Amino acid sequence: MSKTAIITGATSGIGYQIALILAEKEYNLLLVSRNKEKLESIKLNFEKTYKVEVDYFVSDLYEKHESKNVFDYAISKKLNIDILVNNSGYGLYGEHTDSSLDKINNMLNLNIIALTELCGYFGNYMKQNNSGKILNVASVAAYQPTPYFAAYGASKSYVLNFSEALAKELEDYNVSVTCLSPGATKTEFFTVAEVGDISGQMSEKNRMSAKKVAEIGVNAMFNKKLSVIPGFKNSFLAFSNRFAPRILVANISKKIMNKG
Ligand SMILES: NC(=O)c1ccc[n+]([C@@H]2O[C@H](COP(=O)([O-])OP(=O)(O)OC[C@H]3O[C@@H](n4cnc5c(N)ncnc54)[C@H](OP(=O)(O)O)[C@@H]3O)[C@@H](O)[C@H]2O)c1
């Protein structure tokens, strides 16, 4: 029976590129996002181009119980689930004290709660099968405080620590968990986050392609790596943070995040 990969946030950016790579590898797909038209068009396009079956589940993952609905749907379809990619997520840019707390809550529900619940449901399923792979998308923002992206960066620190801990718990059941922490990547992310013009490390010319980031993430997942940061500069910065005083790291991060 063909294997299935479940991918959240597959309608654009990194998630779309991950879906494309897995379709090329002839994985059947269950795609989860809010935009039905885009999901339908990806389904038609992939099924025409690759030897795969593509299904989708339209879902606002920051709504309560949506993760359970995704899981119940996947089980009802009797899919042979081998991969879960938790990629859906977004950031909100600006001073935390000026931000809408409803918007912040929605973001945290998506970036943290939905991911945690999906790992619980599908991780348990994989554990029972003694087989499976989970790829969680964090960010280089996980590796230091990120002023002006305060709650977003902290949500990704959660994803990083949660994923690495879960990896250790599930390794005894032949289930791998890999955390992908991209740096600035050419996707809709900066528009959704309403960052506006930004120079320096996050400027458009310094962003990696979503295709490259997806390739690095998928390779790391198949190689059962614990964590991966695409790009030498991004890895070096995350690594060097460990040895610098926290006040220095916070000051540099403020400069970078405050529009370069
Ligand atoms: N781009 C970067 O610089 C960067 C850097 C580090 C980490 N990341 C992380 O990479 C991941 C993918 O982001 P991206 O850069 O590829 O951005 P993107 O192009 O904006 O894609 C985000 C995806 O998440 C989905 N999504 C958003 N809200 C959702 C919701 N409420 N329920 C279900 N799905 C939802 C979107 O689909 P719908 O709109 O159809 O729902 C879309 O497919 C995110 O977790 C992001 O934090 C991005």
Short mmCIF file of C-alpha atoms and ligand atoms in Angstrom, two decimals:
data_model
loop_
_atom_site.label_atom_id
_atom_site.label_comp_id
_atom_site.label_asym_id
_atom_site.label_seq_id
_atom_site.Cartn_x
_atom_site.Cartn_y
_atom_site.Cartn_z
CA MET A 1 0.00 0.00 0.00
CA SER A 2 1.42 3.42 -1.01
CA LYS A 3 2.63 5.65 1.77
CA THR A 4 1.00 8.97 2.61
CA ALA A 5 2.52 12.26 3.78
CA ILE A 6 0.36 14.78 5.63
CA ILE A 7 1.53 18.37 5.13
CA THR A 8 0.09 21.46 6.79
CA GLY A 9 0.44 24.81 5.01
CA ALA A 10 1.04 23.24 1.60
CA THR A 11 -0.62 26.00 -0.45
CA SER A 12 2.47 28.21 -0.64
CA GLY A 13 6.13 28.73 0.22
CA ILE A 14 8.13 26.05 2.01
CA GLY A 15 5.14 23.72 2.53
CA TYR A 16 4.27 23.75 -1.17
CA GLN A 17 7.88 22.89 -2.09
CA ILE A 18 7.93 20.04 0.46
CA ALA A 19 4.69 18.69 -1.05
CA LEU A 20 6.26 18.87 -4.53
CA ILE A 21 9.37 16.92 -3.46
CA LEU A 22 7.28 14.23 -1.75
CA ALA A 23 5.00 13.95 -4.80
CA GLU A 24 8.12 13.43 -6.96
CA LYS A 25 9.05 10.64 -4.54
CA GLU A 26 5.56 9.18 -5.19
CA TYR A 27 4.13 9.78 -1.77
CA ASN A 28 0.36 10.17 -1.69
CA LEU A 29 -0.51 13.44 -0.02
CA LEU A 30 -3.05 14.77 2.43
CA LEU A 31 -2.71 18.56 2.34
CA VAL A 32 -4.09 20.79 5.08
CA SER A 33 -4.64 24.57 4.69
CA ARG A 34 -7.44 27.15 4.67
CA ASN A 35 -7.55 27.95 0.94
CA LYS A 36 -9.80 25.39 -0.81
CA GLU A 37 -9.22 26.76 -4.34
CA LYS A 38 -5.45 26.53 -4.02
CA LEU A 39 -5.68 23.02 -2.50
CA GLU A 40 -7.94 21.85 -5.35
CA SER A 41 -5.60 23.30 -7.97
CA ILE A 42 -2.54 21.63 -6.38
CA LYS A 43 -4.42 18.32 -6.27
CA LEU A 44 -5.31 18.50 -9.98
CA ASN A 45 -1.82 19.61 -10.99
CA PHE A 46 0.06 16.98 -8.94
CA GLU A 47 -2.24 14.10 -9.91
CA LYS A 48 -1.75 15.02 -13.58
CA THR A 49 2.05 15.24 -13.25
CA TYR A 50 2.99 12.54 -10.72
CA LYS A 51 1.89 8.99 -9.92
CA VAL A 52 0.17 10.05 -6.71
CA GLU A 53 -3.22 10.48 -5.10
CA VAL A 54 -3.73 13.87 -3.49
CA ASP A 55 -6.45 14.60 -0.97
CA TYR A 56 -6.95 17.72 1.10
CA PHE A 57 -8.64 18.87 4.27
CA VAL A 58 -9.67 22.52 4.46
CA SER A 59 -8.83 23.71 7.94
CA ASP A 60 -8.17 26.79 10.00
CA LEU A 61 -5.70 25.12 12.31
CA TYR A 62 -5.85 27.80 14.94
CA GLU A 63 -9.45 26.83 15.71
CA LYS A 64 -9.90 24.52 18.69
CA HIS A 65 -10.27 20.79 17.87
CA GLU A 66 -9.12 21.22 14.27
CA SER A 67 -6.09 18.96 14.84
CA LYS A 68 -8.43 16.20 16.05
CA ASN A 69 -10.63 16.75 12.97
CA VAL A 70 -7.55 16.38 10.71
CA PHE A 71 -6.53 13.19 12.51
CA ASP A 72 -10.05 11.70 12.42
CA TYR A 73 -10.30 12.50 8.70
CA ALA A 74 -6.94 10.82 7.96
CA ILE A 75 -7.95 7.72 9.95
CA SER A 76 -11.39 7.56 8.29
CA LYS A 77 -9.63 7.48 4.90
CA LYS A 78 -7.56 4.46 6.06
CA LEU A 79 -4.34 6.12 4.86
CA ASN A 80 -0.98 4.47 5.34
CA ILE A 81 0.51 7.51 7.09
CA ASP A 82 4.31 7.58 7.03
CA ILE A 83 5.12 11.32 7.24
CA LEU A 84 3.69 14.31 9.10
CA VAL A 85 5.01 17.76 8.16
CA ASN A 86 3.96 20.52 10.57
CA ASN A 87 4.73 23.56 8.44
CA SER A 88 1.70 25.91 8.81
CA GLY A 89 2.72 29.02 10.66
CA TYR A 90 3.17 32.75 10.42
CA GLY A 91 4.72 35.71 12.20
CA LEU A 92 3.40 39.07 13.41
CA TYR A 93 5.83 41.96 13.23
CA GLY A 94 5.82 44.99 15.55
CA GLU A 95 6.03 45.96 19.19
CA HIS A 96 4.24 43.33 21.26
CA THR A 97 2.50 45.93 23.45
CA ASP A 98 0.94 47.55 20.35
CA SER A 99 -0.21 44.25 18.82
CA SER A 100 -3.74 42.83 18.79
CA LEU A 101 -3.76 40.12 21.45
CA ASP A 102 -6.46 38.23 19.54
CA LYS A 103 -4.09 38.05 16.57
CA ILE A 104 -1.21 36.97 18.83
CA ASN A 105 -3.41 34.24 20.37
CA ASN A 106 -4.39 32.94 16.94
CA MET A 107 -0.74 32.82 15.91
CA LEU A 108 0.25 30.95 19.08
CA ASN A 109 -2.65 28.51 18.59
CA LEU A 110 -1.35 27.73 15.11
CA ASN A 111 2.42 27.80 15.69
CA ILE A 112 2.33 25.99 19.05
CA ILE A 113 -0.98 24.31 19.95
CA ALA A 114 -1.92 22.82 16.57
CA LEU A 115 1.62 21.51 16.03
CA THR A 116 1.73 20.00 19.54
CA GLU A 117 -1.65 18.31 19.12
CA LEU A 118 -0.89 16.96 15.63
CA CYS A 119 2.39 15.51 16.96
CA GLY A 120 0.37 13.89 19.77
CA TYR A 121 -2.25 12.29 17.52
CA PHE A 122 -0.04 11.23 14.62
CA GLY A 123 2.97 10.48 16.86
CA ASN A 124 0.84 8.01 18.79
CA TYR A 125 -0.38 6.43 15.51
CA MET A 126 3.24 6.10 14.29
CA LYS A 127 4.36 4.69 17.64
CA GLN A 128 1.68 1.96 17.39
CA ASN A 129 2.97 1.15 13.87
CA ASN A 130 6.60 1.28 15.01
CA SER A 131 7.32 3.47 11.98
CA GLY A 132 7.07 7.08 10.85
CA LYS A 133 8.71 10.46 10.37
CA ILE A 134 7.74 13.91 11.63
CA LEU A 135 9.19 17.16 10.24
CA ASN A 136 8.41 20.29 12.27
CA VAL A 137 9.19 23.74 10.87
CA ALA A 138 10.64 26.18 13.42
CA SER A 139 12.92 29.10 12.45
CA VAL A 140 16.36 30.53 13.18
CA ALA A 141 14.30 32.93 15.33
CA ALA A 142 14.15 29.99 17.76
CA TYR A 143 17.82 30.41 18.66
CA GLN A 144 17.70 33.86 20.29
CA PRO A 145 15.22 36.50 21.51
CA THR A 146 13.72 38.37 18.54
CA PRO A 147 12.55 41.91 19.44
CA TYR A 148 9.63 43.07 17.20
CA PHE A 149 8.92 39.39 16.50
CA ALA A 150 8.86 38.63 20.25
CA ALA A 151 5.93 36.19 20.45
CA TYR A 152 6.66 34.65 17.03
CA GLY A 153 10.32 33.98 17.90
CA ALA A 154 9.34 32.54 21.27
CA SER A 155 6.77 30.27 19.59
CA LYS A 156 9.55 28.90 17.38
CA SER A 157 11.84 28.34 20.39
CA TYR A 158 9.00 26.19 21.72
CA VAL A 159 8.82 24.27 18.42
CA LEU A 160 12.58 23.64 18.46
CA ASN A 161 12.74 22.42 22.07
CA PHE A 162 9.50 20.45 21.83
CA SER A 163 10.60 18.72 18.61
CA GLU A 164 14.02 17.73 19.92
CA ALA A 165 12.50 16.38 23.15
CA LEU A 166 9.83 14.46 21.23
CA ALA A 167 12.52 13.03 18.95
CA LYS A 168 14.23 11.49 21.97
CA GLU A 169 10.94 10.02 23.26
CA LEU A 170 9.95 8.52 19.92
CA GLU A 171 13.34 7.18 18.81
CA ASP A 172 12.65 4.03 20.85
CA TYR A 173 9.64 3.33 18.59
CA ASN A 174 11.38 3.80 15.24
CA VAL A 175 9.71 7.20 14.74
CA SER A 176 11.99 10.12 13.85
CA VAL A 177 11.31 13.79 14.57
CA THR A 178 13.33 16.43 12.70
CA CYS A 179 13.22 20.16 13.31
CA LEU A 180 13.83 22.44 10.31
CA SER A 181 14.84 26.00 11.26
CA PRO A 182 14.97 28.19 8.15
CA GLY A 183 16.44 31.68 8.03
CA ALA A 184 14.84 34.35 5.84
CA THR A 185 13.21 32.56 2.89
CA LYS A 186 11.47 33.88 -0.25
CA THR A 187 7.80 33.16 0.55
CA GLU A 188 4.63 35.01 1.53
CA PHE A 189 5.92 35.12 5.13
CA PHE A 190 7.15 38.74 5.13
CA THR A 191 3.97 40.03 3.47
CA VAL A 192 1.72 38.13 5.92
CA ALA A 193 3.83 39.42 8.85
CA GLU A 194 3.54 42.98 7.47
CA VAL A 195 7.26 43.61 7.84
CA GLY A 196 7.43 46.14 5.00
CA ASP A 197 10.81 47.15 3.56
CA ILE A 198 13.71 45.65 5.46
CA SER A 199 17.44 45.79 4.83
CA GLY A 200 20.27 43.54 6.05
CA GLN A 201 20.01 39.84 6.71
CA MET A 202 16.26 39.62 6.11
CA SER A 203 16.22 41.76 2.97
CA GLU A 204 14.77 40.22 -0.17
CA LYS A 205 18.15 39.68 -1.83
CA ASN A 206 19.42 37.72 1.22
CA ARG A 207 16.46 35.30 1.38
CA MET A 208 16.97 31.64 0.42
CA SER A 209 14.67 30.00 -2.09
CA ALA A 210 11.79 27.97 -0.61
CA LYS A 211 12.80 25.07 -2.90
CA LYS A 212 16.32 24.91 -1.40
CA VAL A 213 14.97 25.13 2.17
CA ALA A 214 12.44 22.36 1.45
CA GLU A 215 15.13 20.10 -0.08
CA ILE A 216 17.36 20.53 2.97
CA GLY A 217 14.44 19.84 5.33
CA VAL A 218 13.22 16.74 3.49
CA ASN A 219 16.78 15.30 3.22
CA ALA A 220 17.30 15.85 6.95
CA MET A 221 13.98 14.12 7.66
CA PHE A 222 14.87 11.06 5.54
CA ASN A 223 18.31 10.97 7.22
CA LYS A 224 16.55 11.09 10.63
CA LYS A 225 18.50 14.18 11.71
CA LEU A 226 17.43 15.84 14.96
CA SER A 227 17.70 19.42 13.68
CA VAL A 228 18.77 21.31 10.61
CA ILE A 229 19.38 24.99 9.78
CA PRO A 230 19.59 25.70 6.04
CA GLY A 231 22.53 27.87 4.92
CA PHE A 232 26.01 28.31 6.37
CA LYS A 233 25.44 31.90 7.56
CA ASN A 234 22.24 30.96 9.40
CA SER A 235 23.87 27.90 11.04
CA PHE A 236 26.93 29.92 12.02
CA LEU A 237 24.84 32.67 13.65
CA ALA A 238 22.71 30.17 15.60
CA PHE A 239 25.85 28.33 16.72
CA SER A 240 27.79 31.45 17.74
CA ASN A 241 24.83 32.64 19.87
CA ARG A 242 25.63 29.86 22.30
CA PHE A 243 28.96 31.39 23.24
CA ALA A 244 28.06 35.10 23.37
CA PRO A 245 26.56 36.81 26.45
CA ARG A 246 22.74 36.90 26.22
CA ILE A 247 22.67 40.71 26.46
CA LEU A 248 24.96 40.97 23.42
CA VAL A 249 22.83 38.50 21.46
CA ALA A 250 19.64 40.40 22.38
CA ASN A 251 21.19 43.74 21.36
CA ILE A 252 22.37 42.42 17.97
CA SER A 253 19.01 40.76 17.39
CA LYS A 254 17.22 44.06 18.12
CA LYS A 255 19.37 45.80 15.49
CA ILE A 256 18.68 43.13 12.88
CA MET A 257 14.92 42.93 13.58
CA ASN A 258 14.48 46.70 13.76
CA LYS A 259 14.58 46.86 9.96
CA GLY A 260 18.30 46.18 9.64
N1 LIG B 1 9.78 32.54 5.04
C1 LIG B 1 10.62 32.68 6.04
O1 LIG B 1 11.50 33.58 6.04
C2 LIG B 1 10.57 31.72 7.22
C3 LIG B 1 11.68 31.67 8.06
C4 LIG B 1 11.66 30.81 9.15
C5 LIG B 1 10.57 29.99 9.35
N2 LIG B 1 9.50 30.04 8.53
C6 LIG B 1 8.35 29.15 8.81
O2 LIG B 1 8.09 28.36 7.67
C7 LIG B 1 6.72 27.92 7.71
C8 LIG B 1 6.10 28.12 6.34
O3 LIG B 1 6.01 29.50 6.07
P1 LIG B 1 6.33 30.14 4.64
O4 LIG B 1 7.52 30.97 4.80
O5 LIG B 1 6.32 29.09 3.59
O6 LIG B 1 5.09 31.15 4.52
P2 LIG B 1 3.81 31.18 3.57
O7 LIG B 1 4.23 31.20 2.14
O8 LIG B 1 3.01 32.33 4.09
O9 LIG B 1 3.04 29.81 3.88
C9 LIG B 1 2.33 29.60 5.08
C10 LIG B 1 1.42 28.40 4.93
O10 LIG B 1 0.71 28.23 6.18
C11 LIG B 1 -0.68 28.08 5.90
N3 LIG B 1 -1.48 28.63 7.00
C12 LIG B 1 -1.44 29.91 7.49
N4 LIG B 1 -2.37 30.05 8.44
C13 LIG B 1 -2.99 28.84 8.58
C14 LIG B 1 -4.06 28.35 9.40
N5 LIG B 1 -4.68 29.15 10.27
N6 LIG B 1 -4.43 27.06 9.28
C15 LIG B 1 -3.82 26.26 8.37
N7 LIG B 1 -2.82 26.65 7.58
C16 LIG B 1 -2.42 27.94 7.68
C17 LIG B 1 -0.92 28.86 4.62
O11 LIG B 1 -2.01 28.30 3.90
P3 LIG B 1 -3.47 28.97 3.77
O12 LIG B 1 -3.29 30.45 3.66
O13 LIG B 1 -4.04 28.33 2.55
O14 LIG B 1 -4.19 28.55 5.01
C18 LIG B 1 0.37 28.58 3.84
O15 LIG B 1 0.24 27.40 3.09
C19 LIG B 1 6.06 28.72 8.84
O16 LIG B 1 5.93 27.89 9.98
C20 LIG B 1 7.04 29.86 9.10
O17 LIG B 1 6.96 30.33 10.44
C21 LIG B 1 9.47 30.89 7.45
#
